[in-house]
Amino acid sequence: MRKAVCPGSFDPVTNGHLDIIVRASRLFDEVVVAVLINKNKANVFTVDERIELIREVVRDHPNVVVESSHGLLVDFCRARGIQAIVKGLRAVSDFDYELQMAQMNHSLAGVETLFMSTNPQYAFLSSSLVKEVATYGGDVSGLVPDIVLKQLRERLIR
Ligand code: PNS
């Protein structure tokens, strides 16, 4: 069985993330969305909330499962027999750090990283920007799934 992981903070999941997850699900038998816990980041949604939101938006994709992870991504991959990490690349600015992580993960555990070009429609999109725009009442519809939009409106709009 060919398995891939789509890792991230997903605070919250955006349509850009979703596009990569769904495209990866067409290439692999199973895609595990790994919600990574980064204690250094201030999050709007708890890990359980983020997982629930992602599960809701991928529910029509039976080969996508959603889990959380506290540690190294390569340990998560080893424990689940995952051969590849799939990441979206939005712009050249993403590349330096992503390449560094890909090379570190390969050197640690031989896990391959596959970069998928982000749909140009979502090239400017990030969870951080979505939260900032939503905080000031800006319109982020079309950038996040409807269920996320609803949650953001309830929590963030001042
Ligand atoms: O959505 P993000 O915050 O840009 O995702 C970054 C993430 C979570 C994929 C990255 O920080 C990660 O893989 N964290 C897990 C811990 C780990 O394995 N660190 C070493 C990376 S080489």
PDB file of C-alpha atoms and ligand atoms in Angstrom:
ATOM      1  CA  MET A   1       0.000   0.000   0.000  1.00  0.00           C
ATOM      2  CA  ARG A   2       1.414   3.396  -0.979  1.00  0.00           C
ATOM      3  CA  LYS A   3       0.948   5.913   1.797  1.00  0.00           C
ATOM      4  CA  ALA A   4       1.715   9.616   2.021  1.00  0.00           C
ATOM      5  CA  VAL A   5       1.466  12.199   4.739  1.00  0.00           C
ATOM      6  CA  CYS A   6       0.368  15.813   4.356  1.00  0.00           C
ATOM      7  CA  PRO A   7       1.754  17.480   7.497  1.00  0.00           C
ATOM      8  CA  GLY A   8       1.065  20.940   8.864  1.00  0.00           C
ATOM      9  CA  SER A   9      -0.290  23.089  11.645  1.00  0.00           C
ATOM     10  CA  PHE A  10      -3.640  23.589   9.870  1.00  0.00           C
ATOM     11  CA  ASP A  11      -4.727  26.431  12.162  1.00  0.00           C
ATOM     12  CA  PRO A  12      -7.076  26.443  10.329  1.00  0.00           C
ATOM     13  CA  VAL A  13      -7.163  24.268   7.199  1.00  0.00           C
ATOM     14  CA  THR A  14      -7.506  26.426   4.059  1.00  0.00           C
ATOM     15  CA  ASN A  15      -8.695  25.679   0.548  1.00  0.00           C
ATOM     16  CA  GLY A  16      -5.021  25.655  -0.453  1.00  0.00           C
ATOM     17  CA  HIS A  17      -4.320  22.799   1.984  1.00  0.00           C
ATOM     18  CA  LEU A  18      -7.444  21.001   0.862  1.00  0.00           C
ATOM     19  CA  ASP A  19      -6.427  21.234  -2.798  1.00  0.00           C
ATOM     20  CA  ILE A  20      -3.068  19.560  -2.039  1.00  0.00           C
ATOM     21  CA  ILE A  21      -4.649  16.873   0.178  1.00  0.00           C
ATOM     22  CA  VAL A  22      -7.232  15.918  -2.450  1.00  0.00           C
ATOM     23  CA  ARG A  23      -4.680  15.874  -5.282  1.00  0.00           C
ATOM     24  CA  ALA A  24      -2.381  13.685  -3.154  1.00  0.00           C
ATOM     25  CA  SER A  25      -5.290  11.334  -2.459  1.00  0.00           C
ATOM     26  CA  ARG A  26      -5.497  10.609  -6.197  1.00  0.00           C
ATOM     27  CA  LEU A  27      -1.841   9.536  -6.277  1.00  0.00           C
ATOM     28  CA  PHE A  28      -1.628   7.399  -3.130  1.00  0.00           C
ATOM     29  CA  ASP A  29      -3.693   4.562  -1.691  1.00  0.00           C
ATOM     30  CA  GLU A  30      -3.898   6.397   1.608  1.00  0.00           C
ATOM     31  CA  VAL A  31      -3.146   9.962   2.641  1.00  0.00           C
ATOM     32  CA  VAL A  32      -2.673  10.756   6.314  1.00  0.00           C
ATOM     33  CA  VAL A  33      -3.190  14.389   7.222  1.00  0.00           C
ATOM     34  CA  ALA A  34      -0.921  14.934  10.242  1.00  0.00           C
ATOM     35  CA  VAL A  35      -1.787  17.853  12.474  1.00  0.00           C
ATOM     36  CA  LEU A  36       1.549  18.681  14.057  1.00  0.00           C
ATOM     37  CA  ILE A  37       1.612  20.163  17.506  1.00  0.00           C
ATOM     38  CA  ASN A  38       3.937  23.146  17.770  1.00  0.00           C
ATOM     39  CA  LYS A  39       3.969  24.478  21.319  1.00  0.00           C
ATOM     40  CA  ASN A  40       5.775  27.643  20.187  1.00  0.00           C
ATOM     41  CA  LYS A  41       2.858  28.788  18.050  1.00  0.00           C
ATOM     42  CA  ALA A  42      -0.203  30.588  19.424  1.00  0.00           C
ATOM     43  CA  ASN A  43      -3.151  28.806  17.886  1.00  0.00           C
ATOM     44  CA  VAL A  44      -6.763  29.839  17.415  1.00  0.00           C
ATOM     45  CA  PHE A  45      -8.079  26.277  17.220  1.00  0.00           C
ATOM     46  CA  THR A  46      -7.135  23.423  19.527  1.00  0.00           C
ATOM     47  CA  VAL A  47      -5.628  20.323  17.941  1.00  0.00           C
ATOM     48  CA  ASP A  48      -8.901  18.435  18.413  1.00  0.00           C
ATOM     49  CA  GLU A  49     -10.848  21.244  16.758  1.00  0.00           C
ATOM     50  CA  ARG A  50      -8.423  21.360  13.837  1.00  0.00           C
ATOM     51  CA  ILE A  51      -8.707  17.599  13.404  1.00  0.00           C
ATOM     52  CA  GLU A  52     -12.511  17.760  13.489  1.00  0.00           C
ATOM     53  CA  LEU A  53     -12.591  20.557  10.895  1.00  0.00           C
ATOM     54  CA  ILE A  54     -10.285  18.643   8.539  1.00  0.00           C
ATOM     55  CA  ARG A  55     -12.242  15.402   9.009  1.00  0.00           C
ATOM     56  CA  GLU A  56     -15.399  17.242   8.075  1.00  0.00           C
ATOM     57  CA  VAL A  57     -13.959  18.733   4.888  1.00  0.00           C
ATOM     58  CA  VAL A  58     -12.350  15.473   3.670  1.00  0.00           C
ATOM     59  CA  ARG A  59     -15.269  13.237   4.513  1.00  0.00           C
ATOM     60  CA  ASP A  60     -15.995  12.579   0.797  1.00  0.00           C
ATOM     61  CA  HIS A  61     -12.459  11.237   0.344  1.00  0.00           C
ATOM     62  CA  PRO A  62     -12.407   7.800   1.974  1.00  0.00           C
ATOM     63  CA  ASN A  63      -8.668   7.268   1.553  1.00  0.00           C
ATOM     64  CA  VAL A  64      -7.828  10.375   3.611  1.00  0.00           C
ATOM     65  CA  VAL A  65      -7.407   9.990   7.371  1.00  0.00           C
ATOM     66  CA  VAL A  66      -6.594  12.685   9.909  1.00  0.00           C
ATOM     67  CA  GLU A  67      -4.358  12.293  12.963  1.00  0.00           C
ATOM     68  CA  SER A  68      -2.219  14.383  15.277  1.00  0.00           C
ATOM     69  CA  SER A  69       1.468  14.063  16.060  1.00  0.00           C
ATOM     70  CA  HIS A  70       3.579  15.478  18.890  1.00  0.00           C
ATOM     71  CA  GLY A  71       7.041  14.530  17.759  1.00  0.00           C
ATOM     72  CA  LEU A  72       9.230  14.275  14.711  1.00  0.00           C
ATOM     73  CA  LEU A  73       7.439  13.833  11.418  1.00  0.00           C
ATOM     74  CA  VAL A  74       9.822  11.038  10.415  1.00  0.00           C
ATOM     75  CA  ASP A  75       8.903   9.060  13.553  1.00  0.00           C
ATOM     76  CA  PHE A  76       5.232   9.455  12.637  1.00  0.00           C
ATOM     77  CA  CYS A  77       6.064   8.169   9.124  1.00  0.00           C
ATOM     78  CA  ARG A  78       8.100   5.214  10.429  1.00  0.00           C
ATOM     79  CA  ALA A  79       5.369   4.159  12.867  1.00  0.00           C
ATOM     80  CA  ARG A  80       2.749   4.091  10.098  1.00  0.00           C
ATOM     81  CA  GLY A  81       4.776   2.775   7.164  1.00  0.00           C
ATOM     82  CA  ILE A  82       4.439   6.074   5.296  1.00  0.00           C
ATOM     83  CA  GLN A  83       6.906   6.388   2.420  1.00  0.00           C
ATOM     84  CA  ALA A  84       6.371   9.976   1.295  1.00  0.00           C
ATOM     85  CA  ILE A  85       5.707  13.465   2.601  1.00  0.00           C
ATOM     86  CA  VAL A  86       3.636  15.630   0.264  1.00  0.00           C
ATOM     87  CA  LYS A  87       3.998  19.419   0.564  1.00  0.00           C
ATOM     88  CA  GLY A  88       2.519  22.254  -1.445  1.00  0.00           C
ATOM     89  CA  LEU A  89       4.907  24.902  -2.758  1.00  0.00           C
ATOM     90  CA  ARG A  90       3.323  28.317  -3.192  1.00  0.00           C
ATOM     91  CA  ALA A  91       6.292  30.376  -4.265  1.00  0.00           C
ATOM     92  CA  VAL A  92      10.086  30.445  -4.382  1.00  0.00           C
ATOM     93  CA  SER A  93       9.987  31.922  -0.875  1.00  0.00           C
ATOM     94  CA  ASP A  94       8.663  28.581   0.425  1.00  0.00           C
ATOM     95  CA  PHE A  95      11.409  26.645  -1.231  1.00  0.00           C
ATOM     96  CA  ASP A  96      14.496  27.261   0.914  1.00  0.00           C
ATOM     97  CA  TYR A  97      12.943  26.091   4.177  1.00  0.00           C
ATOM     98  CA  GLU A  98      10.994  23.274   2.557  1.00  0.00           C
ATOM     99  CA  LEU A  99      14.134  21.961   0.853  1.00  0.00           C
ATOM    100  CA  GLN A 100      16.011  22.091   4.154  1.00  0.00           C
ATOM    101  CA  MET A 101      13.261  20.082   5.893  1.00  0.00           C
ATOM    102  CA  ALA A 102      13.039  17.613   3.001  1.00  0.00           C
ATOM    103  CA  GLN A 103      16.777  16.980   3.152  1.00  0.00           C
ATOM    104  CA  MET A 104      16.753  16.648   6.940  1.00  0.00           C
ATOM    105  CA  ASN A 105      13.847  14.183   6.831  1.00  0.00           C
ATOM    106  CA  HIS A 106      15.565  12.167   4.128  1.00  0.00           C
ATOM    107  CA  SER A 107      18.796  12.093   6.046  1.00  0.00           C
ATOM    108  CA  LEU A 108      17.051  11.088   9.283  1.00  0.00           C
ATOM    109  CA  ALA A 109      14.894   8.286   7.927  1.00  0.00           C
ATOM    110  CA  GLY A 110      15.090   8.037   4.129  1.00  0.00           C
ATOM    111  CA  VAL A 111      11.574   9.438   3.824  1.00  0.00           C
ATOM    112  CA  GLU A 112      11.036  11.159   0.472  1.00  0.00           C
ATOM    113  CA  THR A 113       9.364  14.564   0.127  1.00  0.00           C
ATOM    114  CA  LEU A 114       7.312  15.312  -2.975  1.00  0.00           C
ATOM    115  CA  PHE A 115       6.534  18.956  -3.749  1.00  0.00           C
ATOM    116  CA  MET A 116       3.261  19.721  -5.441  1.00  0.00           C
ATOM    117  CA  SER A 117       2.767  23.117  -7.054  1.00  0.00           C
ATOM    118  CA  THR A 118       0.014  25.042  -5.349  1.00  0.00           C
ATOM    119  CA  ASN A 119      -2.988  25.896  -7.472  1.00  0.00           C
ATOM    120  CA  PRO A 120      -2.282  29.529  -8.547  1.00  0.00           C
ATOM    121  CA  GLN A 121      -5.723  30.407  -7.233  1.00  0.00           C
ATOM    122  CA  TYR A 122      -4.354  29.825  -3.713  1.00  0.00           C
ATOM    123  CA  ALA A 123      -0.734  30.949  -4.167  1.00  0.00           C
ATOM    124  CA  PHE A 124      -1.110  33.886  -1.741  1.00  0.00           C
ATOM    125  CA  LEU A 125      -2.995  31.923   0.869  1.00  0.00           C
ATOM    126  CA  SER A 126      -1.783  31.011   4.361  1.00  0.00           C
ATOM    127  CA  SER A 127      -3.550  30.173   7.616  1.00  0.00           C
ATOM    128  CA  SER A 128      -1.867  33.165   9.281  1.00  0.00           C
ATOM    129  CA  LEU A 129      -3.116  35.638   6.686  1.00  0.00           C
ATOM    130  CA  VAL A 130      -6.597  34.152   6.765  1.00  0.00           C
ATOM    131  CA  LYS A 131      -6.698  34.637  10.553  1.00  0.00           C
ATOM    132  CA  GLU A 132      -5.407  38.197  10.301  1.00  0.00           C
ATOM    133  CA  VAL A 133      -7.895  39.195   7.616  1.00  0.00           C
ATOM    134  CA  ALA A 134     -10.781  37.498   9.439  1.00  0.00           C
ATOM    135  CA  THR A 135      -9.828  39.211  12.718  1.00  0.00           C
ATOM    136  CA  TYR A 136     -10.462  42.597  11.136  1.00  0.00           C
ATOM    137  CA  GLY A 137     -13.703  41.507   9.500  1.00  0.00           C
ATOM    138  CA  GLY A 138     -12.250  40.928   6.035  1.00  0.00           C
ATOM    139  CA  ASP A 139     -13.950  38.494   3.702  1.00  0.00           C
ATOM    140  CA  VAL A 140     -12.170  35.125   3.568  1.00  0.00           C
ATOM    141  CA  SER A 141     -15.023  33.233   1.929  1.00  0.00           C
ATOM    142  CA  GLY A 142     -13.695  31.180  -0.966  1.00  0.00           C
ATOM    143  CA  LEU A 143     -10.342  30.857   0.796  1.00  0.00           C
ATOM    144  CA  VAL A 144     -11.401  28.402   3.497  1.00  0.00           C
ATOM    145  CA  PRO A 145     -14.095  25.711   3.605  1.00  0.00           C
ATOM    146  CA  ASP A 146     -17.518  27.009   4.699  1.00  0.00           C
ATOM    147  CA  ILE A 147     -17.366  25.222   8.044  1.00  0.00           C
ATOM    148  CA  VAL A 148     -14.037  26.925   8.808  1.00  0.00           C
ATOM    149  CA  LEU A 149     -15.444  30.278   7.722  1.00  0.00           C
ATOM    150  CA  LYS A 150     -18.295  29.892  10.185  1.00  0.00           C
ATOM    151  CA  GLN A 151     -15.922  29.017  13.039  1.00  0.00           C
ATOM    152  CA  LEU A 152     -13.590  31.907  12.211  1.00  0.00           C
ATOM    153  CA  ARG A 153     -16.473  34.359  12.188  1.00  0.00           C
ATOM    154  CA  GLU A 154     -17.647  33.132  15.599  1.00  0.00           C
ATOM    155  CA  ARG A 155     -14.203  33.375  17.176  1.00  0.00           C
ATOM    156  CA  LEU A 156     -12.292  36.148  15.522  1.00  0.00           C
ATOM    157  CA  ILE A 157     -14.406  38.957  14.235  1.00  0.00           C
ATOM    158  CA  ARG A 158     -14.243  41.869  16.633  1.00  0.00           C
TER     159      ARG A 158
HETATM  160  O1  PNS B   1       1.947  24.284   8.589  1.00  0.00           O
HETATM  161  P1  PNS B   1       3.377  24.466   9.031  1.00  0.00           P
HETATM  162  O2  PNS B   1       3.446  25.021  10.439  1.00  0.00           O
HETATM  163  O3  PNS B   1       4.187  25.269   8.048  1.00  0.00           O
HETATM  164  O4  PNS B   1       4.013  22.999   9.043  1.00  0.00           O
HETATM  165  C1  PNS B   1       5.357  22.778   9.428  1.00  0.00           C
HETATM  166  C2  PNS B   1       5.520  21.322   9.872  1.00  0.00           C
HETATM  167  C3  PNS B   1       4.534  21.047  10.983  1.00  0.00           C
HETATM  168  C4  PNS B   1       5.237  20.408   8.706  1.00  0.00           C
HETATM  169  C5  PNS B   1       6.980  21.106  10.359  1.00  0.00           C
HETATM  170  O5  PNS B   1       7.274  22.067  11.344  1.00  0.00           O
HETATM  171  C6  PNS B   1       7.186  19.701  10.924  1.00  0.00           C
HETATM  172  O6  PNS B   1       7.352  18.770  10.174  1.00  0.00           O
HETATM  173  N1  PNS B   1       7.127  19.579  12.276  1.00  0.00           N
HETATM  174  C7  PNS B   1       7.242  18.310  12.961  1.00  0.00           C
HETATM  175  C8  PNS B   1       8.523  18.226  13.802  1.00  0.00           C
HETATM  176  C9  PNS B   1       9.677  17.815  12.933  1.00  0.00           C
HETATM  177  O7  PNS B   1       9.719  16.735  12.379  1.00  0.00           O
HETATM  178  N2  PNS B   1      10.662  18.754  12.784  1.00  0.00           N
HETATM  179  C10 PNS B   1      11.821  18.541  11.965  1.00  0.00           C
HETATM  180  C11 PNS B   1      11.537  18.946  10.524  1.00  0.00           C
HETATM  181  S1  PNS B   1      12.908  18.632   9.479  1.00  0.00           S
END
